[in-house]
mmCIF file of C-alpha atoms in Angstrom:
data_model
loop_
_atom_site.group_PDB
_atom_site.id
_atom_site.type_symbol
_atom_site.label_atom_id
_atom_site.label_comp_id
_atom_site.label_asym_id
_atom_site.label_seq_id
_atom_site.Cartn_x
_atom_site.Cartn_y
_atom_site.Cartn_z
ATOM 1 C CA GLU A 1440 -25.731 17.860 56.748
ATOM 2 C CA ALA A 1441 -21.827 18.064 56.390
ATOM 3 C CA ILE A 1442 -22.057 15.242 53.794
ATOM 4 C CA VAL A 1443 -24.728 17.031 51.673
ATOM 5 C CA THR A 1444 -23.047 20.427 51.881
ATOM 6 C CA SER A 1445 -19.597 19.113 50.911
ATOM 7 C CA GLU A 1446 -18.100 20.835 47.857
ATOM 8 C CA GLU A 1447 -15.693 18.030 47.150
ATOM 9 C CA LEU A 1448 -16.509 16.668 43.703
ATOM 10 C CA GLY A 1449 -13.538 14.531 42.913
ATOM 11 C CA GLN A 1450 -10.284 15.024 40.868
ATOM 12 C CA ASP A 1451 -11.027 12.276 38.338
ATOM 13 C CA LEU A 1452 -13.805 9.802 37.431
ATOM 14 C CA GLU A 1453 -12.465 7.136 39.892
ATOM 15 C CA HIS A 1454 -12.563 9.698 42.725
ATOM 16 C CA VAL A 1455 -16.121 10.866 41.798
ATOM 17 C CA GLU A 1456 -17.425 7.202 41.720
ATOM 18 C CA VAL A 1457 -15.983 6.736 45.299
ATOM 19 C CA LEU A 1458 -17.754 9.933 46.367
ATOM 20 C CA GLN A 1459 -21.055 8.634 44.675
ATOM 21 C CA LYS A 1460 -20.748 5.311 46.525
ATOM 22 C CA LYS A 1461 -20.347 7.136 49.842
ATOM 23 C CA PHE A 1462 -23.390 9.353 48.986
ATOM 24 C CA GLU A 1463 -25.385 6.314 48.056
ATOM 25 C CA GLU A 1464 -24.670 4.913 51.520
ATOM 26 C CA PHE A 1465 -25.783 8.246 53.055
ATOM 27 C CA GLN A 1466 -29.059 8.125 51.037
ATOM 28 C CA THR A 1467 -29.712 4.593 52.345
ATOM 29 C CA ASP A 1468 -29.239 5.993 55.771
ATOM 30 C CA LEU A 1469 -31.405 8.960 55.028
ATOM 31 C CA ALA A 1470 -34.182 6.716 53.839
ATOM 32 C CA ALA A 1471 -34.050 4.701 56.967
ATOM 33 C CA HIS A 1472 -34.486 7.848 59.077
ATOM 34 C CA GLU A 1473 -37.533 9.041 57.174
ATOM 35 C CA GLU A 1474 -39.639 6.537 59.214
ATOM 36 C CA ARG A 1475 -38.248 8.034 62.408
ATOM 37 C CA VAL A 1476 -39.363 11.608 61.201
ATOM 38 C CA ASN A 1477 -42.795 10.231 60.395
ATOM 39 C CA GLU A 1478 -43.074 8.796 63.936
ATOM 40 C CA VAL A 1479 -42.127 12.161 65.428
ATOM 41 C CA ASN A 1480 -44.849 13.876 63.388
ATOM 42 C CA GLN A 1481 -47.510 11.182 64.477
ATOM 43 C CA PHE A 1482 -46.582 11.519 68.089
ATOM 44 C CA ALA A 1483 -46.654 15.290 67.843
ATOM 45 C CA GLY A 1484 -50.048 15.249 66.205
ATOM 46 C CA LYS A 1485 -51.300 12.819 68.965
ATOM 47 C CA LEU A 1486 -50.118 15.207 71.671
ATOM 48 C CA ILE A 1487 -51.631 18.225 70.073
ATOM 49 C CA GLN A 1488 -54.847 16.233 69.502
ATOM 50 C CA GLU A 1489 -54.896 15.509 73.282
ATOM 51 C CA THR A 1490 -54.515 19.334 73.950
ATOM 52 C CA HIS A 1491 -51.240 18.910 75.593
ATOM 53 C CA PRO A 1492 -50.307 21.937 77.761
ATOM 54 C CA GLU A 1493 -47.059 22.371 75.822
ATOM 55 C CA GLU A 1494 -48.881 22.341 72.461
ATOM 56 C CA GLU A 1495 -47.233 25.487 71.107
ATOM 57 C CA LEU A 1496 -43.785 24.196 71.983
ATOM 58 C CA ILE A 1497 -44.599 20.810 70.442
ATOM 59 C CA LYS A 1498 -45.813 22.448 67.197
ATOM 60 C CA SER A 1499 -42.667 24.612 67.110
ATOM 61 C CA LYS A 1500 -40.339 21.639 67.607
ATOM 62 C CA GLN A 1501 -42.433 19.733 64.951
ATOM 63 C CA ASP A 1502 -41.960 22.500 62.430
ATOM 64 C CA GLU A 1503 -38.274 22.800 63.270
ATOM 65 C CA VAL A 1504 -37.814 19.023 62.670
ATOM 66 C CA ASN A 1505 -39.780 19.041 59.431
ATOM 67 C CA ALA A 1506 -37.913 22.146 58.114
ATOM 68 C CA SER A 1507 -34.644 20.552 58.844
ATOM 69 C CA TRP A 1508 -35.710 17.346 57.224
ATOM 70 C CA GLN A 1509 -36.863 19.014 54.018
ATOM 71 C CA ARG A 1510 -33.715 21.162 54.028
ATOM 72 C CA LEU A 1511 -31.608 17.997 54.368
ATOM 73 C CA LYS A 1512 -33.507 16.198 51.622
ATOM 74 C CA GLY A 1513 -33.247 19.244 49.339
ATOM 75 C CA LEU A 1514 -29.491 19.523 49.998
ATOM 76 C CA ALA A 1515 -29.143 15.698 49.361
ATOM 77 C CA LEU A 1516 -30.942 16.202 45.971
ATOM 78 C CA GLN A 1517 -28.521 18.997 45.042
ATOM 79 C CA ARG A 1518 -25.490 16.967 46.191
ATOM 80 C CA GLN A 1519 -26.718 14.088 44.079
ATOM 81 C CA GLY A 1520 -27.115 16.434 41.016
ATOM 82 C CA LYS A 1521 -23.610 17.876 41.539
ATOM 83 C CA LEU A 1522 -22.117 14.425 41.782
ATOM 84 C CA PHE A 1523 -23.987 13.300 38.757
ATOM 85 C CA GLY A 1524 -22.731 16.343 36.758
ATOM 86 C CA ALA A 1525 -19.155 15.804 38.099
ATOM 87 C CA ALA A 1526 -19.274 12.227 36.986
ATOM 88 C CA GLU A 1527 -20.342 13.320 33.457
ATOM 89 C CA VAL A 1528 -17.636 15.825 33.148
ATOM 90 C CA GLN A 1529 -14.911 13.437 34.490
ATOM 91 C CA ARG A 1530 -16.142 10.657 32.218
ATOM 92 C CA PHE A 1531 -15.947 13.039 29.384
ATOM 93 C CA ASN A 1532 -12.400 13.987 30.512
ATOM 94 C CA ARG A 1533 -11.487 10.326 30.753
ATOM 95 C CA ASP A 1534 -12.874 9.501 27.301
ATOM 96 C CA VAL A 1535 -10.988 12.426 25.787
ATOM 97 C CA ASP A 1536 -7.762 11.559 27.477
ATOM 98 C CA GLU A 1537 -8.085 7.846 26.380
ATOM 99 C CA THR A 1538 -8.832 9.045 22.768
ATOM 100 C CA ILE A 1539 -5.874 11.401 22.751
ATOM 101 C CA SER A 1540 -3.561 8.646 24.197
ATOM 102 C CA TRP A 1541 -4.770 6.323 21.344
ATOM 103 C CA ILE A 1542 -4.183 9.071 18.783
ATOM 104 C CA LYS A 1543 -0.568 9.777 20.157
ATOM 105 C CA GLU A 1544 0.131 5.976 20.069
ATOM 106 C CA LYS A 1545 -0.898 5.751 16.368
ATOM 107 C CA GLY A 1546 0.918 9.027 15.839
ATOM 108 C CA GLN A 1547 4.219 7.357 16.642
ATOM 109 C CA LEU A 1548 3.505 4.708 14.055
ATOM 110 C CA MET A 1549 2.674 7.453 11.551
ATOM 111 C CA ALA A 1550 5.847 9.282 12.289
ATOM 112 C CA SER A 1551 8.045 6.359 11.310
ATOM 113 C CA ASP A 1552 10.730 7.110 8.687
ATOM 114 C CA ASP A 1553 10.517 3.462 7.383
ATOM 115 C CA PHE A 1554 9.133 3.709 3.914
ATOM 116 C CA GLY A 1555 10.241 0.342 2.763
ATOM 117 C CA ARG A 1556 13.493 -0.987 1.105
ATOM 118 C CA ASP A 1557 11.944 -2.907 -1.684
ATOM 119 C CA LEU A 1558 8.559 -3.508 -3.386
ATOM 120 C CA ALA A 1559 7.474 -6.208 -1.002
ATOM 121 C CA SER A 1560 8.255 -4.312 2.170
ATOM 122 C CA VAL A 1561 6.556 -1.092 0.782
ATOM 123 C CA GLN A 1562 3.426 -3.070 -0.053
ATOM 124 C CA ALA A 1563 3.382 -4.494 3.477
ATOM 125 C CA LEU A 1564 3.751 -0.968 4.964
ATOM 126 C CA LEU A 1565 0.925 0.337 2.771
ATOM 127 C CA ARG A 1566 -1.347 -2.478 3.879
ATOM 128 C CA LYS A 1567 -0.543 -1.633 7.393
ATOM 129 C CA HIS A 1568 -1.092 2.045 6.997
ATOM 130 C CA GLU A 1569 -4.414 1.411 5.286
ATOM 131 C CA GLY A 1570 -5.440 -0.591 8.411
ATOM 132 C CA LEU A 1571 -4.447 2.484 10.548
ATOM 133 C CA GLU A 1572 -6.530 4.691 8.277
ATOM 134 C CA ARG A 1573 -9.582 2.545 8.753
ATOM 135 C CA ASP A 1574 -9.043 2.748 12.458
ATOM 136 C CA LEU A 1575 -8.977 6.549 12.087
ATOM 137 C CA ALA A 1576 -12.020 6.534 10.055
ATOM 138 C CA ALA A 1577 -13.845 4.537 12.777
ATOM 139 C CA LEU A 1578 -12.457 6.923 15.414
ATOM 140 C CA GLU A 1579 -13.821 9.983 13.644
ATOM 141 C CA ASP A 1580 -17.401 9.092 14.789
ATOM 142 C CA LYS A 1581 -16.029 9.022 18.359
ATOM 143 C CA VAL A 1582 -14.320 12.319 17.980
ATOM 144 C CA LYS A 1583 -17.474 13.918 16.602
ATOM 145 C CA ALA A 1584 -19.578 12.453 19.439
ATOM 146 C CA LEU A 1585 -17.080 13.773 22.141
ATOM 147 C CA CYS A 1586 -17.308 17.274 20.492
ATOM 148 C CA ALA A 1587 -21.050 17.054 20.657
ATOM 149 C CA GLU A 1588 -20.879 15.933 24.229
ATOM 150 C CA ALA A 1589 -18.520 18.817 25.025
ATOM 151 C CA ASP A 1590 -21.128 21.294 23.660
ATOM 152 C CA ARG A 1591 -23.848 19.723 25.734
ATOM 153 C CA LEU A 1592 -21.815 19.732 28.911
ATOM 154 C CA GLN A 1593 -20.763 23.358 28.411
ATOM 155 C CA GLN A 1594 -24.593 24.227 28.255
ATOM 156 C CA SER A 1595 -25.473 21.879 31.249
ATOM 157 C CA HIS A 1596 -22.443 22.729 33.443
ATOM 158 C CA PRO A 1597 -21.446 26.287 32.747
ATOM 159 C CA ILE A 1598 -19.259 26.386 35.735
ATOM 160 C CA ASN A 1599 -16.955 23.767 33.961
ATOM 161 C CA ALA A 1600 -17.358 25.261 30.499
ATOM 162 C CA SER A 1601 -13.886 26.650 30.192
ATOM 163 C CA GLN A 1602 -12.194 23.393 31.333
ATOM 164 C CA ILE A 1603 -14.413 21.390 28.944
ATOM 165 C CA GLN A 1604 -13.456 23.820 26.126
ATOM 166 C CA VAL A 1605 -9.706 23.233 26.781
ATOM 167 C CA LYS A 1606 -10.237 19.504 26.635
ATOM 168 C CA ARG A 1607 -12.205 19.908 23.409
ATOM 169 C CA GLU A 1608 -9.617 21.948 21.664
ATOM 170 C CA GLU A 1609 -6.855 19.534 22.887
ATOM 171 C CA LEU A 1610 -8.847 16.674 21.344
ATOM 172 C CA ILE A 1611 -9.390 18.497 18.039
ATOM 173 C CA ALA A 1612 -5.680 19.610 17.770
ATOM 174 C CA ASN A 1613 -4.596 15.933 18.253
ATOM 175 C CA TRP A 1614 -7.169 14.764 15.814
ATOM 176 C CA GLU A 1615 -6.094 17.165 13.154
ATOM 177 C CA GLN A 1616 -2.400 16.440 13.668
ATOM 178 C CA ILE A 1617 -2.941 12.654 13.263
ATOM 179 C CA ARG A 1618 -5.002 13.139 10.149
ATOM 180 C CA THR A 1619 -2.198 15.429 8.671
ATOM 181 C CA LEU A 1620 0.358 12.725 9.687
ATOM 182 C CA ALA A 1621 -1.764 9.973 8.124
ATOM 183 C CA ALA A 1622 -2.084 11.960 4.785
ATOM 184 C CA GLU A 1623 1.587 12.785 4.635
ATOM 185 C CA ARG A 1624 2.779 9.137 5.341
ATOM 186 C CA HIS A 1625 0.255 7.761 2.746
ATOM 187 C CA ALA A 1626 1.594 10.168 0.259
ATOM 188 C CA HIS A 1627 5.281 9.268 1.095
ATOM 189 C CA LEU A 1628 4.452 5.475 0.973
ATOM 190 C CA ASN A 1629 2.863 6.065 -2.396
ATOM 191 C CA ASP A 1630 5.967 7.838 -3.563
ATOM 192 C CA SER A 1631 8.105 4.943 -2.226
ATOM 193 C CA TYR A 1632 5.774 2.377 -3.927
ATOM 194 C CA ARG A 1633 6.174 4.139 -7.332
ATOM 195 C CA LEU A 1634 9.923 4.245 -6.918
ATOM 196 C CA GLN A 1635 10.228 0.537 -5.843
ATOM 197 C CA ARG A 1636 7.846 -0.381 -8.586
ATOM 198 C CA PHE A 1637 10.137 1.378 -11.118
ATOM 199 C CA LEU A 1638 13.292 -0.064 -9.601
ATOM 200 C CA ALA A 1639 11.710 -3.692 -9.675
ATOM 201 C CA ASP A 1640 10.934 -3.106 -13.419
ATOM 202 C CA PHE A 1641 14.411 -1.737 -13.966
ATOM 203 C CA ARG A 1642 16.045 -4.866 -12.368
ATOM 204 C CA ASP A 1643 13.770 -7.174 -14.262
ATOM 205 C CA LEU A 1644 14.514 -5.534 -17.678
ATOM 206 C CA THR A 1645 18.255 -5.270 -17.104
ATOM 207 C CA SER A 1646 18.410 -8.857 -15.936
ATOM 208 C CA TRP A 1647 16.395 -9.908 -18.981
ATOM 209 C CA VAL A 1648 18.828 -7.836 -21.323
ATOM 210 C CA THR A 1649 21.751 -9.709 -19.752
ATOM 211 C CA GLU A 1650 20.170 -13.151 -20.318
ATOM 212 C CA MET A 1651 19.167 -12.143 -23.876
ATOM 213 C CA LYS A 1652 22.769 -10.993 -24.691
ATOM 214 C CA ALA A 1653 24.145 -14.237 -23.493
ATOM 215 C CA LEU A 1654 21.532 -16.133 -25.586
ATOM 216 C CA ILE A 1655 22.298 -14.178 -28.705
ATOM 217 C CA ASN A 1656 26.037 -14.674 -28.188
ATOM 218 C CA ALA A 1657 25.774 -18.456 -27.404
ATOM 219 C CA ASP A 1658 25.312 -19.925 -30.912
ATOM 220 C CA GLU A 1659 28.491 -20.765 -32.889
ATOM 221 C CA LEU A 1660 28.564 -20.071 -36.662
ATOM 222 C CA ALA A 1661 27.134 -22.920 -38.726
ATOM 223 C CA ASN A 1662 29.132 -25.296 -41.020
ATOM 224 C CA ASP A 1663 26.325 -25.963 -43.544
ATOM 225 C CA VAL A 1664 23.472 -24.285 -45.150
ATOM 226 C CA ALA A 1665 20.806 -26.022 -42.947
ATOM 227 C CA GLY A 1666 22.684 -24.996 -39.872
ATOM 228 C CA ALA A 1667 22.954 -21.246 -41.201
ATOM 229 C CA GLU A 1668 19.143 -21.299 -41.958
ATOM 230 C CA ALA A 1669 18.494 -22.597 -38.367
ATOM 231 C CA LEU A 1670 20.704 -19.784 -36.869
ATOM 232 C CA LEU A 1671 18.881 -17.152 -38.797
ATOM 233 C CA ASP A 1672 15.417 -18.456 -37.881
ATOM 234 C CA ARG A 1673 16.445 -18.696 -34.150
ATOM 235 C CA HIS A 1674 17.964 -15.268 -34.369
ATOM 236 C CA GLN A 1675 14.781 -13.905 -35.673
ATOM 237 C CA GLU A 1676 12.886 -15.417 -32.778
ATOM 238 C CA HIS A 1677 15.171 -13.503 -30.527
ATOM 239 C CA LYS A 1678 14.067 -10.313 -32.275
ATOM 240 C CA GLY A 1679 10.449 -11.277 -31.741
ATOM 241 C CA GLU A 1680 11.099 -11.591 -28.005
ATOM 242 C CA ILE A 1681 12.913 -8.304 -27.991
ATOM 243 C CA ASP A 1682 10.065 -6.575 -29.784
ATOM 244 C CA ALA A 1683 7.622 -8.133 -27.294
ATOM 245 C CA HIS A 1684 9.458 -6.309 -24.509
ATOM 246 C CA GLU A 1685 9.115 -2.921 -26.135
ATOM 247 C CA ASP A 1686 6.022 -2.147 -24.185
ATOM 248 C CA SER A 1687 7.834 -3.084 -20.909
ATOM 249 C CA PHE A 1688 10.707 -0.712 -21.836
ATOM 250 C CA LYS A 1689 8.129 2.031 -22.763
ATOM 251 C CA SER A 1690 6.215 1.571 -19.471
ATOM 252 C CA ALA A 1691 9.372 1.745 -17.432
ATOM 253 C CA ASP A 1692 10.525 4.825 -19.140
ATOM 254 C CA GLU A 1693 7.195 6.511 -18.660
ATOM 255 C CA SER A 1694 7.084 5.585 -15.003
ATOM 256 C CA GLY A 1695 10.565 6.978 -14.466
ATOM 257 C CA GLN A 1696 9.670 10.271 -16.344
ATOM 258 C CA ALA A 1697 6.585 10.681 -14.304
ATOM 259 C CA LEU A 1698 8.703 10.446 -11.146
ATOM 260 C CA LEU A 1699 11.086 13.117 -12.481
ATOM 261 C CA SER A 1700 8.154 15.361 -13.413
ATOM 262 C CA ALA A 1701 6.725 14.945 -9.917
ATOM 263 C CA GLY A 1702 10.008 16.148 -8.434
ATOM 264 C CA HIS A 1703 10.421 12.681 -6.625
ATOM 265 C CA TYR A 1704 12.858 12.569 -3.719
ATOM 266 C CA ALA A 1705 14.992 9.995 -5.565
ATOM 267 C CA SER A 1706 15.022 11.775 -8.968
ATOM 268 C CA ASP A 1707 18.779 11.467 -9.216
ATOM 269 C CA GLU A 1708 18.749 7.691 -8.875
ATOM 270 C CA VAL A 1709 15.776 7.491 -11.365
ATOM 271 C CA LYS A 1710 17.527 9.589 -13.938
ATOM 272 C CA GLU A 1711 20.585 7.330 -13.644
ATOM 273 C CA LYS A 1712 18.542 4.166 -13.985
ATOM 274 C CA LEU A 1713 16.666 5.567 -17.031
ATOM 275 C CA THR A 1714 20.095 6.232 -18.797
ATOM 276 C CA ILE A 1715 21.234 2.726 -17.881
ATOM 277 C CA LEU A 1716 17.966 1.172 -19.154
ATOM 278 C CA SER A 1717 18.184 3.158 -22.463
ATOM 279 C CA ASP A 1718 21.841 2.243 -22.929
ATOM 280 C CA GLU A 1719 21.208 -1.376 -22.180
ATOM 281 C CA ARG A 1720 18.363 -1.592 -24.687
ATOM 282 C CA SER A 1721 20.469 0.109 -27.355
ATOM 283 C CA ALA A 1722 23.363 -2.203 -26.752
ATOM 284 C CA LEU A 1723 21.030 -5.195 -27.066
ATOM 285 C CA LEU A 1724 19.720 -4.027 -30.400
ATOM 286 C CA GLU A 1725 23.211 -3.322 -31.660
ATOM 287 C CA LEU A 1726 24.283 -6.800 -30.621
ATOM 288 C CA TRP A 1727 21.292 -8.325 -32.355
ATOM 289 C CA GLU A 1728 22.018 -6.416 -35.596
ATOM 290 C CA LEU A 1729 25.750 -7.381 -35.403
ATOM 291 C CA ARG A 1730 24.912 -11.030 -35.061
ATOM 292 C CA ARG A 1731 22.358 -10.817 -37.848
ATOM 293 C CA GLN A 1732 24.988 -9.629 -40.214
ATOM 294 C CA GLN A 1733 27.396 -12.319 -39.110
ATOM 295 C CA TYR A 1734 24.690 -14.996 -39.516
ATOM 296 C CA GLU A 1735 23.770 -13.659 -42.974
ATOM 297 C CA GLN A 1736 27.531 -13.558 -44.027
ATOM 298 C CA CYS A 1737 27.748 -17.208 -42.708
ATOM 299 C CA MET A 1738 24.654 -18.083 -44.746
ATOM 300 C CA ASP A 1739 26.237 -16.542 -47.905
ATOM 301 C CA LEU A 1740 29.508 -18.451 -47.246
ATOM 302 C CA GLN A 1741 27.716 -21.748 -46.699
ATOM 303 C CA LEU A 1742 25.741 -21.220 -49.899
ATOM 304 C CA PHE A 1743 28.977 -20.537 -51.801
ATOM 305 C CA TYR A 1744 30.585 -23.651 -50.446
ATOM 306 C CA ARG A 1745 27.451 -25.665 -51.354
ATOM 307 C CA ASP A 1746 27.353 -24.271 -54.810
ATOM 308 C CA THR A 1747 31.143 -24.626 -55.324
ATOM 309 C CA GLU A 1748 30.885 -28.312 -54.200
ATOM 310 C CA GLN A 1749 28.044 -28.946 -56.599
ATOM 311 C CA VAL A 1750 29.997 -27.353 -59.505
ATOM 312 C CA ASP A 1751 33.082 -29.399 -58.664
ATOM 313 C CA ASN A 1752 31.050 -32.563 -58.684
ATOM 314 C CA TRP A 1753 29.496 -31.682 -61.975
ATOM 315 C CA MET A 1754 32.815 -30.904 -63.603
ATOM 316 C CA SER A 1755 34.371 -34.106 -62.229
ATOM 317 C CA LYS A 1756 31.565 -36.135 -63.841
ATOM 318 C CA GLN A 1757 31.856 -34.132 -67.154
ATOM 319 C CA GLU A 1758 35.525 -34.456 -67.335
ATOM 320 C CA ALA A 1759 35.182 -38.298 -67.649
ATOM 321 C CA PHE A 1760 32.843 -37.653 -70.523
ATOM 322 C CA LEU A 1761 35.258 -35.340 -72.435
ATOM 323 C CA LEU A 1762 38.154 -37.846 -71.895
ATOM 324 C CA ASN A 1763 36.174 -40.532 -73.695
ATOM 325 C CA GLU A 1764 38.156 -41.642 -76.931
ATOM 326 C CA ASP A 1765 35.043 -43.104 -78.519
ATOM 327 C CA LEU A 1766 34.337 -41.130 -81.674
ATOM 328 C CA GLY A 1767 31.856 -43.503 -83.104
ATOM 329 C CA ASP A 1768 32.197 -46.283 -85.650
ATOM 330 C CA SER A 1769 29.140 -45.478 -87.724
ATOM 331 C CA LEU A 1770 27.018 -42.602 -88.766
ATOM 332 C CA ASP A 1771 24.358 -43.303 -86.135
ATOM 333 C CA SER A 1772 26.846 -43.619 -83.361
ATOM 334 C CA VAL A 1773 28.561 -40.402 -84.363
ATOM 335 C CA GLU A 1774 25.204 -38.622 -84.551
ATOM 336 C CA ALA A 1775 24.416 -39.945 -81.088
ATOM 337 C CA LEU A 1776 27.755 -38.785 -79.705
ATOM 338 C CA LEU A 1777 27.210 -35.304 -81.303
ATOM 339 C CA LYS A 1778 23.727 -35.166 -79.566
ATOM 340 C CA LYS A 1779 25.353 -35.973 -76.219
ATOM 341 C CA HIS A 1780 28.053 -33.234 -76.796
ATOM 342 C CA GLU A 1781 25.410 -30.694 -77.749
ATOM 343 C CA ASP A 1782 23.554 -31.648 -74.332
ATOM 344 C CA PHE A 1783 26.965 -31.226 -72.550
ATOM 345 C CA GLU A 1784 27.534 -27.806 -74.134
ATOM 346 C CA LYS A 1785 24.021 -26.627 -72.997
ATOM 347 C CA SER A 1786 24.699 -27.962 -69.520
ATOM 348 C CA LEU A 1787 28.119 -26.195 -69.509
ATOM 349 C CA SER A 1788 26.309 -22.841 -70.437
ATOM 350 C CA ALA A 1789 23.976 -23.324 -67.595
ATOM 351 C CA GLN A 1790 26.801 -24.028 -65.067
ATOM 352 C CA GLU A 1791 28.699 -21.082 -66.450
ATOM 353 C CA GLU A 1792 25.899 -18.707 -65.452
ATOM 354 C CA LYS A 1793 25.913 -20.165 -61.925
ATOM 355 C CA ILE A 1794 29.753 -19.861 -61.626
ATOM 356 C CA THR A 1795 29.855 -16.284 -62.953
#
């Protein structure tokens, strides 16, 4: 009877399970003694049937034994129910503690101040965080189930209702905290991603500008018309490439302006990079225009040299014609020479227009 009337219900699930195991051993022993009680009843019935002189005493003792037996079985049933209830409550406590422990472990990861140093590291952190958020989404069902279990246990175990409510509130507080941390970290990682995306575009564009400046400055001025034409064609190709990057410059500027409008934590750095990017683009366009003017001047000069050379060659040939002493020795020959001279004068007029 001392076993079934014990008020010890365990301090935790492990302790309750130990008590349940001991009680199961007691129940096995109790079941083994039931046959003994039946034998007592049979023997008492036999004695009463035989009209034993102590019949009243026998009946009294029989009733006393049966009452004690029923009382013991009733107390055992109550003890079994109490231990079962204690196990339910302690199992709830354990599940809540384990869930809170997991939440706090993930909370330490959420509280990290590492938001990446470049685009690749930010993307890796975002993937990791999205994995944590999937874990949280899966955990939400468990939290809801534990809250529902808390409501049920408070109804079925009113004596433990206040303690169960404390656990429930502790679980909800930790759950709300981890959700807030997750949302804040995701937002901060997104801010970091947008910054690193902008900085990566900035580095790519400034590096391209440097390369393009070197390319534009690389060509020497030409020494002939064909070379000058090739320079102008190549220079126009550079302009085509510069024009093709206009969308990239525009996109980078829009990204930077969006960061500034959102009050990004790195606004000062973004503003500085936007100024540098604008200056670099302007400097590139100015350099291209300067070289265009130089190449066109070079072209004009080479065309002048070519035309001068052609006129010199023509005059050298015509000078030999003018120095000819042949004035003709007949009317036909003189007329032929006059015709040649007229042709020369026409050619001279054409050359004069070119020269002037």
